[in-house]
Amino acid sequence: MSVKVILDCDTGVDDSMAIMYAALHPGIDLIGMTTVWGNVDVPLATRNTLRVLDLVGRSDVPVARGAAGPLLGGHADFAYHVHGRDGQGNAGDDAPVRAAEPIPAAQHIIDLVRAHPGEVWLVPVGPLTNIAAALALDPELPELVAGVSLMGGTALAPGNVTPVAEANVWHDAEAAAAVFRAPWRIIMAGLDVTMRVLITPEHSARLAAGGPAGRYLARIMEHYGDFYRDNAFGFWTCAMHDTIAVAAAAGTLDVRLAPVVHVEVDTSGGPGHGQTIADLRGAYRGYPEQPGAHCAVLLDIDDGIADDVVDLIAAAE
Ligand code: BDR
Ligand code: CA
């Protein structure tokens, strides 16, 4: 039986890999996609999403465009320096794409979830603006979904936009706070694990020797890997980030440690703004149950998922 997923992306480079994995994996039923501002502006995120779906032969997946900036307004900060001016590693791809659905992302999410009550995993891998907007429109959503598996936050690892904050949460901390507060099952795939699952030059070569999707992904990763070489690791590599949240929802990830704990988002506007404060004080007692906690924080996973993802995408014709 396949797992129903709605993937919400701010489609830059690692998002593109997540889309390919979700669209191609036989155990995943990608019933819809939504787009959000973040890595790039939302028109570009939408264009890139439609393009990547076309590349993997999944033009059947409905895509709805979402928020252009944070839930409460204010400055929208993008990450073109990480993902390229086109959000696709300056690959120069300008293939035409179909139009997005004529409804806003938040409504698309609600409609799809209500069509399959109890079955759908929401997988947001950009700022949480669309998910918070859907929650505000339909407060019953937490009872209607299977869960929310998000790429965002960090419990013990350093942040990537501030010393303590991860980009997706920091971009719209108020939206993230609303999502973490809502009473649904959450899996937090944060920097604790997503900076440890790395795409190597060898993976990239396997993709480049594969089908059209693999070749495209290898091309767009070049710039992204250069960013990680120069700003994080000192050697060429790509952090997989978003695909980890998809795999966690689908159950295709070998999870070694993921305590279910209380997580709160700092919205103070101070130096901790955007931090996901996870209560890991039970670490020395094997993480005893925390009444009311509903967020599984991924702290250790098997990095073999990188090979699985690369093989699946490289093999796509
Ligand atoms: C997250 O921020 C974005 O740049 C990536 O696509 C990923 O979702 C990593 O912090
Ligand atoms: Ca993303």
PDB file of C-alpha atoms and ligand atoms in Angstrom, residues 10 14-15 39 125-126 168 242, ligand 2:
ATOM      1  CA  ASP A  10      10.053  26.332  -2.176  1.00  0.00           C
ATOM      2  CA  ASP A  14      17.302  19.923  -2.748  1.00  0.00           C
ATOM      3  CA  ASP A  15      13.533  20.398  -3.153  1.00  0.00           C
ATOM      4  CA  ASN A  39      14.621  29.604  -1.489  1.00  0.00           C
ATOM      5  CA  VAL A 125       9.978  21.402   2.998  1.00  0.00           C
ATOM      6  CA  GLY A 126      10.005  25.201   2.813  1.00  0.00           C
ATOM      7  CA  ASN A 168      12.646  27.124   6.830  1.00  0.00           C
ATOM      8  CA  ASP A 242      14.164  17.891   1.927  1.00  0.00           C
TER       9      ASP A 242
HETATM   10 CA    CA B   2      13.238  23.484   0.690  1.00  0.00          CA
END
